[in-house]
Tab-separated table of C-alpha atoms in Angstrom:
chain	number	residue	atom	x	y	z
A	1417	SER	CA	112.280	84.046	111.390
A	1418	ARG	CA	113.274	80.785	108.444
A	1419	PRO	CA	114.168	82.180	105.427
A	1420	LEU	CA	111.722	79.487	102.623
A	1421	ASP	CA	113.116	77.750	99.935
A	1422	ILE	CA	110.329	79.695	97.648
A	1423	VAL	CA	110.667	76.007	95.697
A	1424	ALA	CA	110.840	73.793	97.922
A	1425	ASP	CA	109.385	75.240	101.002
A	1426	ARG	CA	105.250	75.884	101.546
A	1427	LEU	CA	104.404	79.430	100.397
A	1428	VAL	CA	101.254	79.653	102.348
A	1429	GLN	CA	100.438	77.561	106.260
A	1430	ALA	CA	98.280	77.349	108.664
A	1431	ALA	CA	96.773	75.168	111.758
A	1432	ALA	CA	94.508	76.056	114.232
A	1433	LEU	CA	95.539	75.716	118.141
A	1434	GLN	CA	93.380	74.680	120.732
A	1435	LEU	CA	93.679	75.321	124.405
A	1436	ALA	CA	90.766	75.180	126.011
A	1437	ASP	CA	86.902	74.449	125.016
A	1438	GLU	CA	86.427	77.716	124.182
A	1439	HIS	CA	89.829	78.867	123.214
A	1440	TRP	CA	91.274	78.493	120.293
A	1441	TYR	CA	93.685	79.987	117.606
A	1442	TRP	CA	94.668	80.721	114.507
A	1443	TYR	CA	97.906	80.611	112.521
A	1444	ALA	CA	98.923	81.527	109.944
A	1445	ARG	CA	101.496	82.287	107.157
A	1446	VAL	CA	101.919	83.329	103.586
A	1447	HIS	CA	104.860	84.324	102.200
A	1448	HIS	CA	105.270	88.381	101.097
A	1449	ILE	CA	106.326	86.480	96.921
A	1450	LEU	CA	102.157	86.071	97.492
A	1451	LEU	CA	100.647	88.567	99.855
A	1452	ASP	CA	101.645	92.229	100.095
A	1453	GLY	CA	99.971	93.793	103.185
A	1454	PHE	CA	96.781	95.423	101.810
A	1455	GLY	CA	96.954	91.900	100.028
A	1456	ALA	CA	97.406	90.294	103.813
A	1457	SER	CA	93.771	92.461	104.788
A	1458	ASN	CA	91.973	90.742	101.822
A	1459	PHE	CA	93.028	87.518	103.243
A	1460	LEU	CA	92.166	88.085	106.855
A	1461	ASN	CA	88.766	89.566	106.409
A	1462	ARG	CA	87.706	86.821	104.006
A	1463	THR	CA	88.364	84.248	106.523
A	1464	ALA	CA	86.698	86.354	108.622
A	1465	GLN	CA	83.861	86.364	106.629
A	1466	LEU	CA	84.047	82.506	106.217
A	1467	TYR	CA	84.453	81.410	110.417
A	1468	THR	CA	80.907	83.684	111.104
A	1469	ALA	CA	79.124	82.314	108.548
A	1470	ALA	CA	80.065	78.482	109.475
A	1471	VAL	CA	79.180	80.443	113.272
A	1472	THR	CA	75.925	81.715	112.534
A	1473	GLY	CA	75.261	78.503	110.320
A	1474	THR	CA	74.814	81.794	107.205
A	1475	GLU	CA	75.091	81.556	103.512
A	1476	ALA	CA	78.609	83.203	103.303
A	1477	PRO	CA	78.799	85.820	101.389
A	1478	ALA	CA	80.398	85.441	97.613
A	1479	GLY	CA	84.027	86.265	97.099
A	1480	LYS	CA	84.649	89.517	95.090
A	1481	ALA	CA	87.994	89.346	94.376
A	1482	THR	CA	90.101	87.640	91.141
A	1483	ASP	CA	93.534	85.342	91.031
A	1484	LEU	CA	96.691	85.414	90.491
A	1485	ARG	CA	96.110	85.423	86.344
A	1486	THR	CA	94.070	88.117	86.402
A	1487	LEU	CA	96.418	90.221	88.000
A	1488	TYR	CA	99.126	89.300	85.841
A	1489	ASP	CA	97.468	89.608	82.617
A	1490	SER	CA	96.429	92.966	84.062
A	1491	GLU	CA	99.772	94.398	84.362
A	1492	ILE	CA	101.237	92.835	81.271
A	1493	ALA	CA	98.107	94.915	79.521
A	1494	TYR	CA	99.547	97.821	81.822
A	1495	ARG	CA	102.983	97.644	80.366
A	1496	GLU	CA	101.908	97.495	77.474
A	1497	SER	CA	99.207	100.817	77.682
A	1498	THR	CA	99.904	104.341	76.903
A	1499	ARG	CA	99.146	105.092	80.683
A	1500	PHE	CA	102.778	102.936	81.332
A	1501	GLU	CA	104.077	105.499	78.553
A	1502	SER	CA	102.974	108.693	80.759
A	1503	ASP	CA	103.976	107.368	84.263
A	1504	LYS	CA	107.201	106.542	83.071
A	1505	ALA	CA	107.089	109.688	81.472
A	1506	HIS	CA	106.514	111.929	85.733
A	1507	TRP	CA	109.063	109.568	87.509
A	1508	ALA	CA	111.494	110.826	84.205
A	1509	GLN	CA	111.021	114.358	85.439
A	1510	ARG	CA	111.229	113.812	88.960
A	1511	VAL	CA	113.863	112.684	89.277
A	1512	ALA	CA	115.875	114.127	86.609
A	1513	GLY	CA	118.863	116.120	87.937
A	1514	LEU	CA	119.033	113.869	90.964
A	1515	GLU	CA	123.019	112.343	91.774
A	1516	GLU	CA	121.965	110.354	94.901
A	1517	GLY	CA	119.019	109.886	97.136
A	1518	SER	CA	118.548	111.399	100.659
A	1519	SER	CA	120.268	109.180	103.487
A	1520	LEU	CA	121.305	109.825	107.366
A	1521	THR	CA	124.075	107.531	106.580
A	1522	GLY	CA	125.285	107.461	103.392
A	1523	ARG	CA	124.847	103.490	103.024
A	1524	SER	CA	122.667	100.630	102.678
A	1525	ALA	CA	121.799	97.907	105.447
A	1526	PRO	CA	122.237	93.880	104.655
A	1527	PRO	CA	119.007	91.842	103.643
A	1528	SER	CA	117.721	90.790	107.399
A	1529	PRO	CA	114.284	88.559	108.264
A	1530	VAL	CA	114.152	90.529	111.588
A	1531	ASN	CA	113.757	94.182	110.976
A	1532	ASP	CA	114.605	96.457	114.110
A	1533	ILE	CA	112.446	98.574	114.650
A	1534	THR	CA	111.880	101.700	117.857
A	1535	SER	CA	108.721	102.980	118.681
A	1536	ALA	CA	107.155	105.311	121.219
A	1537	ALA	CA	104.143	106.442	122.115
A	1538	LEU	CA	103.477	111.252	122.181
A	1539	SER	CA	103.133	112.456	125.713
A	1540	PRO	CA	99.794	114.078	126.005
A	1541	ALA	CA	101.407	117.452	125.340
A	1542	GLN	CA	103.509	116.125	121.462
A	1543	ASP	CA	99.200	114.573	120.773
A	1544	ALA	CA	98.354	118.540	121.535
A	1545	LEU	CA	101.110	119.703	119.657
A	1546	LEU	CA	100.347	118.254	116.995
A	1547	ASP	CA	96.251	118.316	116.646
A	1548	ALA	CA	96.798	121.646	117.327
A	1549	ALA	CA	98.775	122.220	113.644
A	1550	ILE	CA	96.333	120.395	112.349
A	1551	THR	CA	94.196	122.589	112.660
A	1552	ARG	CA	96.426	125.422	112.171
A	1553	HIS	CA	97.723	124.147	109.039
A	1554	ASP	CA	94.039	122.464	107.459
A	1555	THR	CA	95.709	119.367	107.448
A	1556	THR	CA	96.039	115.981	107.884
A	1557	SER	CA	98.552	114.010	110.295
A	1558	ALA	CA	100.326	112.210	107.468
A	1559	PRO	CA	101.218	115.599	105.386
A	1560	LEU	CA	102.165	116.980	108.050
A	1561	LEU	CA	105.077	114.556	109.666
A	1562	ILE	CA	105.384	114.442	105.696
A	1563	ALA	CA	106.570	117.365	105.693
A	1564	GLY	CA	108.226	117.730	109.899
A	1565	PHE	CA	110.505	114.953	108.280
A	1566	ALA	CA	111.466	116.565	104.975
A	1567	ALA	CA	112.540	119.741	107.040
A	1568	TYR	CA	114.643	117.522	109.798
A	1569	LEU	CA	116.346	115.660	106.856
A	1570	ALA	CA	116.662	119.076	104.805
A	1571	GLN	CA	118.975	120.677	107.541
A	1572	ILE	CA	120.377	117.415	109.216
A	1573	THR	CA	121.980	116.640	105.572
A	1574	GLY	CA	122.852	120.014	104.141
A	1575	THR	CA	120.570	120.437	101.411
A	1576	GLU	CA	117.302	121.493	99.796
A	1577	ASP	CA	116.782	118.655	97.869
A	1578	VAL	CA	115.110	115.678	99.964
A	1579	ILE	CA	113.780	112.905	98.271
A	1580	LEU	CA	111.762	109.962	100.511
A	1581	SER	CA	110.657	106.793	99.777
A	1582	LEU	CA	106.733	106.212	100.000
A	1583	PRO	CA	105.105	103.589	99.955
A	1584	VAL	CA	101.906	102.861	98.229
A	1585	THR	CA	99.048	100.066	97.042
A	1586	GLY	CA	99.247	100.088	93.492
A	1587	ARG	CA	96.288	98.910	93.708
A	1588	THR	CA	94.716	101.032	90.638
A	1589	THR	CA	91.279	99.890	90.083
A	1590	ALA	CA	88.288	98.377	92.180
A	1591	VAL	CA	89.060	94.168	91.449
A	1592	MET	CA	92.679	95.250	92.569
A	1593	ARG	CA	91.877	96.297	95.293
A	1594	ARG	CA	89.338	93.719	96.343
A	1595	SER	CA	91.877	90.884	95.871
A	1596	GLY	CA	95.360	89.157	97.162
A	1597	GLY	CA	98.939	89.521	95.324
A	1598	VAL	CA	101.596	91.845	95.522
A	1599	THR	CA	101.329	94.649	93.867
A	1600	SER	CA	102.785	96.729	96.736
A	1601	ASN	CA	105.509	99.913	95.432
A	1602	ILE	CA	107.868	102.518	96.231
A	1603	VAL	CA	107.748	105.310	95.027
A	1604	PRO	CA	110.103	108.851	94.798
A	1605	LEU	CA	108.534	112.169	96.798
A	1606	ARG	CA	111.128	114.931	95.944
A	1607	LEU	CA	110.544	118.453	98.138
A	1608	ARG	CA	112.178	121.378	98.291
A	1609	VAL	CA	113.262	122.834	101.807
A	1610	GLY	CA	114.984	126.010	100.730
A	1611	HIS	CA	115.928	128.370	104.617
A	1612	ASP	CA	112.924	130.664	103.248
A	1613	THR	CA	110.430	127.745	102.597
A	1614	THR	CA	107.678	128.524	104.903
A	1615	VAL	CA	105.930	125.482	107.028
A	1616	ALA	CA	102.771	125.793	104.480
A	1617	GLU	CA	104.609	126.239	101.407
A	1618	LEU	CA	106.769	122.862	102.301
A	1619	LEU	CA	102.959	121.342	102.904
A	1620	ARG	CA	101.219	122.619	100.254
A	1621	ALA	CA	104.081	120.993	98.140
A	1622	VAL	CA	103.420	117.501	99.899
A	1623	THR	CA	100.244	117.722	98.652
A	1624	THR	CA	100.935	117.982	95.533
A	1625	GLU	CA	103.626	115.645	95.882
A	1626	VAL	CA	101.859	112.951	97.146
A	1627	SER	CA	98.895	113.361	94.803
A	1628	GLY	CA	100.768	113.583	91.617
A	1629	ALA	CA	102.459	110.628	92.962
A	1630	LEU	CA	99.826	108.290	93.759
A	1631	ARG	CA	98.833	108.875	90.202
A	1632	HIS	CA	101.809	106.924	89.334
A	1633	GLN	CA	101.620	104.785	91.508
A	1634	ARG	CA	101.883	101.647	89.312
A	1635	TYR	CA	104.950	102.517	87.698
A	1636	ARG	CA	107.227	99.933	89.080
A	1637	HIS	CA	109.736	101.497	91.910
A	1638	GLU	CA	112.271	99.236	89.959
A	1639	ASP	CA	111.146	100.561	86.613
A	1640	VAL	CA	111.963	104.693	87.816
A	1641	ARG	CA	115.498	103.789	89.092
A	1642	ARG	CA	116.375	101.612	85.895
A	1643	ASP	CA	115.172	104.568	83.863
A	1644	SER	CA	117.614	107.224	85.561
A	1645	ALA	CA	120.137	105.052	86.218
A	1646	GLY	CA	120.055	103.982	89.813
A	1647	TYR	CA	118.925	106.807	91.294
A	1648	GLY	CA	119.393	106.705	95.642
A	1649	MET	CA	116.314	106.831	98.137
A	1650	VAL	CA	116.443	107.429	101.200
A	1651	ALA	CA	115.561	103.835	103.470
A	1652	THR	CA	112.811	106.199	105.558
A	1653	GLU	CA	109.049	105.343	104.399
A	1654	PHE	CA	106.169	106.717	104.847
A	1655	PHE	CA	102.498	105.810	104.782
A	1656	GLY	CA	99.744	108.050	103.350
A	1657	PRO	CA	97.001	108.443	104.543
């Protein structure tokens, strides 16, 4: 939880901790400025490949990740492309007329090195209800949960215009999906939830909005905010399927 100086401190650090002859722990820490969650998964998978090859005495498969310079050059090329302009127009249309975001608190939390996470497992009865709803509406858990929270937020805040934050990988090419770096992004998911909106209608809207968001996911959240003069976004985040 100790903040790092990204100029003076090591941003990547690892150690092998031996507890017994055949009992080891591997510790690795990489600053978020270098790896996002998807990049960290790639890092761990590649480490496992190399470790397995070393233990079995076999040759490790060739690495398929690209370097950070290539990722950087790709980002610059994207920002100078017609795709960038198309994505910009899409998000400008989606947040047009939105004065502020949806929030349960009306304020932003201060930065903290440690997140406060509260979680609970669904009971067997609740799990069965979720599965039944998924089957009944011919959908998956993610759209159903997004729709459920959007409906809850609309009821609690008394608004029909709900906006959620949708975390996305921002990795739109095969090379990006094989590499490290930080490309993750958060895009707005705007939904109308009226008193006359049915569950089926809301689920269709969620599916449509998520599909559009994924097609334009590379356009940066900070650019959307800058373009729209700082629209607000609810702090709650949903991870797609």
